[in-house]
Amino acid sequence: MSRSRHPEVHRSDRVGWLRAAVLGANDGIVSVAGLVVGIAASGAPAATVLATGVAGTVAGAMSMAAGEYVSVQSQADAEHADLRVERRELHEDPHSELEELTAIYRHRGLTPELAREVAVQLTAHDALAAHARDELGITEELRARPIQAAAASAAAFVAGAALPVLTALLAPHAHVAQITTAATLVGLCITGALAAQAGGAAPVRGALRVMFWGALAMAAAAAIGNLFNTAL
C-alpha cells in the first residue's frame, strides 16, 4: 500500500490534554507567582515567601487535579449514559436504529441508496461505534478521560509553579517581587506561544494574551501585598 504524498496534520485530537496542560501550566505560573510577589511585597521574611510558594504549589496542584477530574468525569458519565441508551436501543429495535443512521447520512448529502448502503455496512462492522460517532458525536480520540486530564493538569501546574518557586529560592530577597514578575512574564510568553503553536494558532498572539493577564495579576498581587506591609 502506498502512502499518501500529502499527509495531513490534525490537532483536534489534542484538545483534551492540551487544554488541561495549558490551563495547569498558566495557572501554576500566575497563581504561585502572585502569591510570591504579594507576600514579598508585604515585606515578609524570605523563608515565609518560599514556604508560601511551596504551599501554594501543593495546594494548587491538588485543586487543579480535583477540579479537572470532576469536570471531565461529569462529561464521561454523560457519554456512558448516552452509550447505554444507544446500546439498549440497538438491541431492542435495530431496524429503527438502522433507519436513523440512514437518515443521518442522507441529511449529510448522500443519496438515499448510498446512505442506506453505508448505514448497513457500518452497522455490520460496529453498530454502536457508528451511532456513537455519527449520532452522538462521541469518538475515541475525543472521549473524556478524567484521570489523564487530572494528571496532566496537576503535572502542568507543578511545572509552571516551579518558576516562581525557584525565583523565591534563588533571587536576592530585596528583589524577589521584581525578579519573579519578570520571570513570570517570560514563562507565560513561552507557554502561551507553545500552546498556540500546538493548537495551530499564531504563537505571538498566544504569547501576548497570556502575558497581558499575567502582568495584570502581578500588579494586583503587588498592590495587595503593599497594603499589608509587615515591615512596618
PDB file of C-alpha atoms in Angstrom:
ATOM      1  CA  MET A   1       0.000   0.000   0.000  1.00  0.00           C
ATOM      2  CA  SER A   2       1.446   3.367  -0.995  1.00  0.00           C
ATOM      3  CA  ARG A   3       1.456   6.192   1.464  1.00  0.00           C
ATOM      4  CA  SER A   4      -0.211   9.483   0.760  1.00  0.00           C
ATOM      5  CA  ARG A   5       2.106  12.147  -0.588  1.00  0.00           C
ATOM      6  CA  HIS A   6       0.092  14.791   1.190  1.00  0.00           C
ATOM      7  CA  PRO A   7      -0.126  13.765   4.850  1.00  0.00           C
ATOM      8  CA  GLU A   8      -2.429  15.971   6.861  1.00  0.00           C
ATOM      9  CA  VAL A   9      -1.779  17.004  10.439  1.00  0.00           C
ATOM     10  CA  HIS A  10      -4.904  17.452  12.545  1.00  0.00           C
ATOM     11  CA  ARG A  11      -4.856  18.925  16.015  1.00  0.00           C
ATOM     12  CA  SER A  12      -8.392  18.297  17.283  1.00  0.00           C
ATOM     13  CA  ASP A  13      -7.310  15.053  18.960  1.00  0.00           C
ATOM     14  CA  ARG A  14      -5.061  17.123  21.228  1.00  0.00           C
ATOM     15  CA  VAL A  15      -7.836  19.240  22.628  1.00  0.00           C
ATOM     16  CA  GLY A  16      -8.378  17.273  25.845  1.00  0.00           C
ATOM     17  CA  TRP A  17      -4.857  17.016  27.184  1.00  0.00           C
ATOM     18  CA  LEU A  18      -3.769  20.296  25.603  1.00  0.00           C
ATOM     19  CA  ARG A  19      -6.498  22.238  27.362  1.00  0.00           C
ATOM     20  CA  ALA A  20      -5.645  20.662  30.734  1.00  0.00           C
ATOM     21  CA  ALA A  21      -1.895  21.131  30.292  1.00  0.00           C
ATOM     22  CA  VAL A  22      -2.106  24.760  29.180  1.00  0.00           C
ATOM     23  CA  LEU A  23      -4.585  25.660  31.890  1.00  0.00           C
ATOM     24  CA  GLY A  24      -2.481  23.920  34.533  1.00  0.00           C
ATOM     25  CA  ALA A  25       0.824  25.488  33.478  1.00  0.00           C
ATOM     26  CA  ASN A  26      -0.549  29.006  33.197  1.00  0.00           C
ATOM     27  CA  ASP A  27      -2.415  28.723  36.477  1.00  0.00           C
ATOM     28  CA  GLY A  28       0.701  27.353  38.173  1.00  0.00           C
ATOM     29  CA  ILE A  29       2.827  30.236  36.971  1.00  0.00           C
ATOM     30  CA  VAL A  30       0.328  33.021  37.606  1.00  0.00           C
ATOM     31  CA  SER A  31      -1.218  31.914  40.891  1.00  0.00           C
ATOM     32  CA  VAL A  32       2.000  30.896  42.631  1.00  0.00           C
ATOM     33  CA  ALA A  33       3.870  33.906  41.232  1.00  0.00           C
ATOM     34  CA  GLY A  34       1.053  36.087  42.528  1.00  0.00           C
ATOM     35  CA  LEU A  35       1.453  34.570  45.984  1.00  0.00           C
ATOM     36  CA  VAL A  36       5.219  35.031  45.916  1.00  0.00           C
ATOM     37  CA  VAL A  37       5.010  38.610  44.649  1.00  0.00           C
ATOM     38  CA  GLY A  38       2.256  39.553  47.076  1.00  0.00           C
ATOM     39  CA  ILE A  39       3.983  38.082  50.132  1.00  0.00           C
ATOM     40  CA  ALA A  40       7.358  39.514  49.088  1.00  0.00           C
ATOM     41  CA  ALA A  41       5.806  42.953  48.546  1.00  0.00           C
ATOM     42  CA  SER A  42       4.389  42.815  52.077  1.00  0.00           C
ATOM     43  CA  GLY A  43       7.924  42.683  53.474  1.00  0.00           C
ATOM     44  CA  ALA A  44       7.667  39.143  54.830  1.00  0.00           C
ATOM     45  CA  PRO A  45      10.911  37.206  55.516  1.00  0.00           C
ATOM     46  CA  ALA A  46      12.476  35.136  52.744  1.00  0.00           C
ATOM     47  CA  ALA A  47      11.551  31.853  54.467  1.00  0.00           C
ATOM     48  CA  THR A  48       7.900  32.907  54.574  1.00  0.00           C
ATOM     49  CA  VAL A  49       7.921  33.835  50.890  1.00  0.00           C
ATOM     50  CA  LEU A  50       9.434  30.472  49.939  1.00  0.00           C
ATOM     51  CA  ALA A  51       7.089  28.495  52.196  1.00  0.00           C
ATOM     52  CA  THR A  52       4.113  30.313  50.720  1.00  0.00           C
ATOM     53  CA  GLY A  53       5.233  29.422  47.205  1.00  0.00           C
ATOM     54  CA  VAL A  54       5.729  25.746  48.040  1.00  0.00           C
ATOM     55  CA  ALA A  55       2.405  25.505  49.894  1.00  0.00           C
ATOM     56  CA  GLY A  56       0.656  27.245  47.031  1.00  0.00           C
ATOM     57  CA  THR A  57       2.183  24.771  44.581  1.00  0.00           C
ATOM     58  CA  VAL A  58       0.984  21.713  46.515  1.00  0.00           C
ATOM     59  CA  ALA A  59      -2.493  23.083  47.177  1.00  0.00           C
ATOM     60  CA  GLY A  60      -2.879  24.383  43.634  1.00  0.00           C
ATOM     61  CA  ALA A  61      -1.817  21.121  42.004  1.00  0.00           C
ATOM     62  CA  MET A  62      -4.290  19.150  44.101  1.00  0.00           C
ATOM     63  CA  SER A  63      -7.031  21.663  43.393  1.00  0.00           C
ATOM     64  CA  MET A  64      -6.389  21.612  39.654  1.00  0.00           C
ATOM     65  CA  ALA A  65      -6.332  17.803  39.568  1.00  0.00           C
ATOM     66  CA  ALA A  66      -9.550  17.515  41.582  1.00  0.00           C
ATOM     67  CA  GLY A  67     -11.364  20.175  39.575  1.00  0.00           C
ATOM     68  CA  GLU A  68     -10.293  18.737  36.231  1.00  0.00           C
ATOM     69  CA  TYR A  69     -11.186  15.205  37.294  1.00  0.00           C
ATOM     70  CA  VAL A  70     -14.666  16.154  38.485  1.00  0.00           C
ATOM     71  CA  SER A  71     -15.338  18.219  35.378  1.00  0.00           C
ATOM     72  CA  VAL A  72     -14.162  15.617  32.883  1.00  0.00           C
ATOM     73  CA  GLN A  73     -15.723  12.763  34.841  1.00  0.00           C
ATOM     74  CA  SER A  74     -19.086  14.502  34.520  1.00  0.00           C
ATOM     75  CA  GLN A  75     -18.585  14.562  30.765  1.00  0.00           C
ATOM     76  CA  ALA A  76     -17.565  10.896  30.817  1.00  0.00           C
ATOM     77  CA  ASP A  77     -20.664   9.984  32.845  1.00  0.00           C
ATOM     78  CA  ALA A  78     -22.868  11.689  30.283  1.00  0.00           C
ATOM     79  CA  GLU A  79     -21.115   9.852  27.461  1.00  0.00           C
ATOM     80  CA  HIS A  80     -21.517   6.495  29.206  1.00  0.00           C
ATOM     81  CA  ALA A  81     -25.196   7.167  29.854  1.00  0.00           C
ATOM     82  CA  ASP A  82     -25.783   8.018  26.195  1.00  0.00           C
ATOM     83  CA  LEU A  83     -23.940   4.888  25.077  1.00  0.00           C
ATOM     84  CA  ARG A  84     -26.008   2.715  27.433  1.00  0.00           C
ATOM     85  CA  VAL A  85     -29.196   4.119  25.921  1.00  0.00           C
ATOM     86  CA  GLU A  86     -27.876   3.580  22.405  1.00  0.00           C
ATOM     87  CA  ARG A  87     -26.784   0.021  23.191  1.00  0.00           C
ATOM     88  CA  ARG A  88     -30.240  -0.792  24.558  1.00  0.00           C
ATOM     89  CA  GLU A  89     -31.982   0.699  21.541  1.00  0.00           C
ATOM     90  CA  LEU A  90     -29.765  -1.261  19.172  1.00  0.00           C
ATOM     91  CA  HIS A  91     -30.708  -4.430  20.987  1.00  0.00           C
ATOM     92  CA  GLU A  92     -34.442  -3.708  21.232  1.00  0.00           C
ATOM     93  CA  ASP A  93     -35.119  -2.063  17.876  1.00  0.00           C
ATOM     94  CA  PRO A  94     -32.231  -2.493  15.421  1.00  0.00           C
ATOM     95  CA  HIS A  95     -34.413  -1.717  12.401  1.00  0.00           C
ATOM     96  CA  SER A  96     -35.318   1.769  13.680  1.00  0.00           C
ATOM     97  CA  GLU A  97     -31.689   2.416  14.554  1.00  0.00           C
ATOM     98  CA  LEU A  98     -30.638   1.466  11.049  1.00  0.00           C
ATOM     99  CA  GLU A  99     -33.226   3.849   9.608  1.00  0.00           C
ATOM    100  CA  GLU A 100     -31.985   6.563  11.942  1.00  0.00           C
ATOM    101  CA  LEU A 101     -28.401   6.083  10.793  1.00  0.00           C
ATOM    102  CA  THR A 102     -29.510   6.088   7.161  1.00  0.00           C
ATOM    103  CA  ALA A 103     -31.336   9.388   7.689  1.00  0.00           C
ATOM    104  CA  ILE A 104     -28.210  10.925   9.219  1.00  0.00           C
ATOM    105  CA  TYR A 105     -26.116  10.086   6.164  1.00  0.00           C
ATOM    106  CA  ARG A 106     -28.867  11.209   3.812  1.00  0.00           C
ATOM    107  CA  HIS A 107     -29.042  14.592   5.542  1.00  0.00           C
ATOM    108  CA  ARG A 108     -25.286  14.909   5.142  1.00  0.00           C
ATOM    109  CA  GLY A 109     -25.628  14.756   1.375  1.00  0.00           C
ATOM    110  CA  LEU A 110     -25.537  11.095   0.351  1.00  0.00           C
ATOM    111  CA  THR A 111     -28.137   9.700  -1.999  1.00  0.00           C
ATOM    112  CA  PRO A 112     -30.802   7.550  -0.284  1.00  0.00           C
ATOM    113  CA  GLU A 113     -29.358   4.385  -1.816  1.00  0.00           C
ATOM    114  CA  LEU A 114     -25.775   5.157  -0.813  1.00  0.00           C
ATOM    115  CA  ALA A 115     -26.835   6.340   2.643  1.00  0.00           C
ATOM    116  CA  ARG A 116     -28.619   3.035   3.176  1.00  0.00           C
ATOM    117  CA  GLU A 117     -25.636   1.028   1.981  1.00  0.00           C
ATOM    118  CA  VAL A 118     -23.226   2.948   4.213  1.00  0.00           C
ATOM    119  CA  ALA A 119     -25.531   2.517   7.206  1.00  0.00           C
ATOM    120  CA  VAL A 120     -25.857  -1.223   6.561  1.00  0.00           C
ATOM    121  CA  GLN A 121     -22.114  -1.749   6.219  1.00  0.00           C
ATOM    122  CA  LEU A 122     -21.174   0.343   9.252  1.00  0.00           C
ATOM    123  CA  THR A 123     -23.852  -1.370  11.322  1.00  0.00           C
ATOM    124  CA  ALA A 124     -22.479  -4.751  10.327  1.00  0.00           C
ATOM    125  CA  HIS A 125     -18.962  -3.647  11.229  1.00  0.00           C
ATOM    126  CA  ASP A 126     -19.702  -1.924  14.595  1.00  0.00           C
ATOM    127  CA  ALA A 127     -23.193  -0.575  15.089  1.00  0.00           C
ATOM    128  CA  LEU A 128     -22.527   1.073  18.458  1.00  0.00           C
ATOM    129  CA  ALA A 129     -19.391   2.845  17.229  1.00  0.00           C
ATOM    130  CA  ALA A 130     -21.272   4.138  14.175  1.00  0.00           C
ATOM    131  CA  HIS A 131     -24.098   5.577  16.271  1.00  0.00           C
ATOM    132  CA  ALA A 132     -21.695   6.938  18.881  1.00  0.00           C
ATOM    133  CA  ARG A 133     -19.715   8.789  16.232  1.00  0.00           C
ATOM    134  CA  ASP A 134     -22.415   9.923  13.816  1.00  0.00           C
ATOM    135  CA  GLU A 135     -25.439  10.308  16.077  1.00  0.00           C
ATOM    136  CA  LEU A 136     -23.925  11.286  19.424  1.00  0.00           C
ATOM    137  CA  GLY A 137     -20.665  12.887  18.283  1.00  0.00           C
ATOM    138  CA  ILE A 138     -18.552  10.646  20.528  1.00  0.00           C
ATOM    139  CA  THR A 139     -15.249   9.474  19.057  1.00  0.00           C
ATOM    140  CA  GLU A 140     -12.421   7.510  20.607  1.00  0.00           C
ATOM    141  CA  GLU A 141      -9.971  10.365  20.054  1.00  0.00           C
ATOM    142  CA  LEU A 142     -12.159  12.930  21.818  1.00  0.00           C
ATOM    143  CA  ARG A 143     -13.579  10.711  24.577  1.00  0.00           C
ATOM    144  CA  ALA A 144     -13.483  12.188  28.067  1.00  0.00           C
ATOM    145  CA  ARG A 145     -10.525  10.790  30.047  1.00  0.00           C
ATOM    146  CA  PRO A 146     -10.754  12.082  33.641  1.00  0.00           C
ATOM    147  CA  ILE A 147      -7.564  10.541  35.045  1.00  0.00           C
ATOM    148  CA  GLN A 148      -5.479  11.670  32.076  1.00  0.00           C
ATOM    149  CA  ALA A 149      -6.882  15.181  32.325  1.00  0.00           C
ATOM    150  CA  ALA A 150      -6.338  15.357  36.088  1.00  0.00           C
ATOM    151  CA  ALA A 151      -2.761  14.078  35.876  1.00  0.00           C
ATOM    152  CA  ALA A 152      -1.891  16.429  33.006  1.00  0.00           C
ATOM    153  CA  SER A 153      -3.400  19.397  34.827  1.00  0.00           C
ATOM    154  CA  ALA A 154      -1.592  18.683  38.119  1.00  0.00           C
ATOM    155  CA  ALA A 155       1.758  17.982  36.457  1.00  0.00           C
ATOM    156  CA  ALA A 156       1.490  21.111  34.335  1.00  0.00           C
ATOM    157  CA  PHE A 157       0.594  23.194  37.396  1.00  0.00           C
ATOM    158  CA  VAL A 158       3.686  21.963  39.253  1.00  0.00           C
ATOM    159  CA  ALA A 159       5.869  22.614  36.203  1.00  0.00           C
ATOM    160  CA  GLY A 160       4.537  26.141  35.892  1.00  0.00           C
ATOM    161  CA  ALA A 161       4.746  26.842  39.627  1.00  0.00           C
ATOM    162  CA  ALA A 162       8.398  25.732  39.680  1.00  0.00           C
ATOM    163  CA  LEU A 163       9.360  29.016  38.017  1.00  0.00           C
ATOM    164  CA  PRO A 164       8.182  31.420  40.774  1.00  0.00           C
ATOM    165  CA  VAL A 165       9.264  28.982  43.496  1.00  0.00           C
ATOM    166  CA  LEU A 166      12.799  28.924  42.071  1.00  0.00           C
ATOM    167  CA  THR A 167      12.925  32.700  41.893  1.00  0.00           C
ATOM    168  CA  ALA A 168      11.819  32.872  45.531  1.00  0.00           C
ATOM    169  CA  LEU A 169      14.597  30.447  46.412  1.00  0.00           C
ATOM    170  CA  LEU A 170      17.424  31.914  44.329  1.00  0.00           C
ATOM    171  CA  ALA A 171      16.725  35.633  43.875  1.00  0.00           C
ATOM    172  CA  PRO A 172      18.035  38.244  46.339  1.00  0.00           C
ATOM    173  CA  HIS A 173      15.295  38.783  48.873  1.00  0.00           C
ATOM    174  CA  ALA A 174      15.146  42.528  48.265  1.00  0.00           C
ATOM    175  CA  HIS A 175      14.307  41.956  44.607  1.00  0.00           C
ATOM    176  CA  VAL A 176      12.175  38.812  44.756  1.00  0.00           C
ATOM    177  CA  ALA A 177       8.998  40.591  43.657  1.00  0.00           C
ATOM    178  CA  GLN A 178      10.609  42.248  40.643  1.00  0.00           C
ATOM    179  CA  ILE A 179      12.548  39.179  39.502  1.00  0.00           C
ATOM    180  CA  THR A 180       9.551  36.900  39.969  1.00  0.00           C
ATOM    181  CA  THR A 181       7.382  39.240  37.919  1.00  0.00           C
ATOM    182  CA  ALA A 182       9.925  39.360  35.097  1.00  0.00           C
ATOM    183  CA  ALA A 183      10.442  35.579  35.131  1.00  0.00           C
ATOM    184  CA  THR A 184       6.694  35.024  35.191  1.00  0.00           C
ATOM    185  CA  LEU A 185       6.110  37.157  32.125  1.00  0.00           C
ATOM    186  CA  VAL A 186       8.882  35.336  30.251  1.00  0.00           C
ATOM    187  CA  GLY A 187       7.446  31.979  31.293  1.00  0.00           C
ATOM    188  CA  LEU A 188       3.948  32.982  30.217  1.00  0.00           C
ATOM    189  CA  CYS A 189       5.300  34.179  26.898  1.00  0.00           C
ATOM    190  CA  ILE A 190       6.852  30.759  26.285  1.00  0.00           C
ATOM    191  CA  THR A 191       3.837  28.703  27.405  1.00  0.00           C
ATOM    192  CA  GLY A 192       1.422  30.921  25.500  1.00  0.00           C
ATOM    193  CA  ALA A 193       3.443  30.645  22.304  1.00  0.00           C
ATOM    194  CA  LEU A 194       3.905  26.877  22.629  1.00  0.00           C
ATOM    195  CA  ALA A 195       0.223  26.297  23.370  1.00  0.00           C
ATOM    196  CA  ALA A 196      -0.838  28.414  20.417  1.00  0.00           C
ATOM    197  CA  GLN A 197       1.586  26.639  18.109  1.00  0.00           C
ATOM    198  CA  ALA A 198       0.433  23.199  19.288  1.00  0.00           C
ATOM    199  CA  GLY A 199      -3.142  24.238  18.596  1.00  0.00           C
ATOM    200  CA  GLY A 200      -2.321  25.653  15.171  1.00  0.00           C
ATOM    201  CA  ALA A 201      -2.745  29.330  16.126  1.00  0.00           C
ATOM    202  CA  ALA A 202      -0.327  32.246  15.865  1.00  0.00           C
ATOM    203  CA  PRO A 203       2.383  31.951  18.593  1.00  0.00           C
ATOM    204  CA  VAL A 204       2.752  35.725  19.026  1.00  0.00           C
ATOM    205  CA  ARG A 205      -0.948  36.216  19.670  1.00  0.00           C
ATOM    206  CA  GLY A 206      -0.963  33.346  22.157  1.00  0.00           C
ATOM    207  CA  ALA A 207       2.035  34.788  23.980  1.00  0.00           C
ATOM    208  CA  LEU A 208       0.619  38.300  24.196  1.00  0.00           C
ATOM    209  CA  ARG A 209      -2.773  37.342  25.554  1.00  0.00           C
ATOM    210  CA  VAL A 210      -1.384  35.288  28.445  1.00  0.00           C
ATOM    211  CA  MET A 211       1.290  37.895  29.195  1.00  0.00           C
ATOM    212  CA  PHE A 212      -1.389  40.573  29.478  1.00  0.00           C
ATOM    213  CA  TRP A 213      -3.348  38.664  32.110  1.00  0.00           C
ATOM    214  CA  GLY A 214      -0.153  37.655  33.883  1.00  0.00           C
ATOM    215  CA  ALA A 215       1.011  41.255  34.154  1.00  0.00           C
ATOM    216  CA  LEU A 216      -2.388  42.265  35.486  1.00  0.00           C
ATOM    217  CA  ALA A 217      -2.252  39.513  38.108  1.00  0.00           C
ATOM    218  CA  MET A 218       1.247  40.500  39.244  1.00  0.00           C
ATOM    219  CA  ALA A 219       0.248  44.160  39.570  1.00  0.00           C
ATOM    220  CA  ALA A 220      -2.805  43.244  41.647  1.00  0.00           C
ATOM    221  CA  ALA A 221      -0.785  40.906  43.880  1.00  0.00           C
ATOM    222  CA  ALA A 222       1.900  43.529  44.488  1.00  0.00           C
ATOM    223  CA  ALA A 223      -0.729  46.146  45.325  1.00  0.00           C
ATOM    224  CA  ILE A 224      -2.387  43.855  47.873  1.00  0.00           C
ATOM    225  CA  GLY A 225       0.993  42.961  49.373  1.00  0.00           C
ATOM    226  CA  ASN A 226       1.877  46.617  49.848  1.00  0.00           C
ATOM    227  CA  LEU A 227      -1.382  47.172  51.733  1.00  0.00           C
ATOM    228  CA  PHE A 228      -0.231  44.665  54.372  1.00  0.00           C
ATOM    229  CA  ASN A 229       3.329  45.838  54.744  1.00  0.00           C
ATOM    230  CA  THR A 230       4.669  43.603  57.512  1.00  0.00           C
ATOM    231  CA  ALA A 231       7.935  45.500  57.572  1.00  0.00           C
ATOM    232  CA  LEU A 232       6.266  48.414  59.318  1.00  0.00           C
TER     233      LEU A 232
END
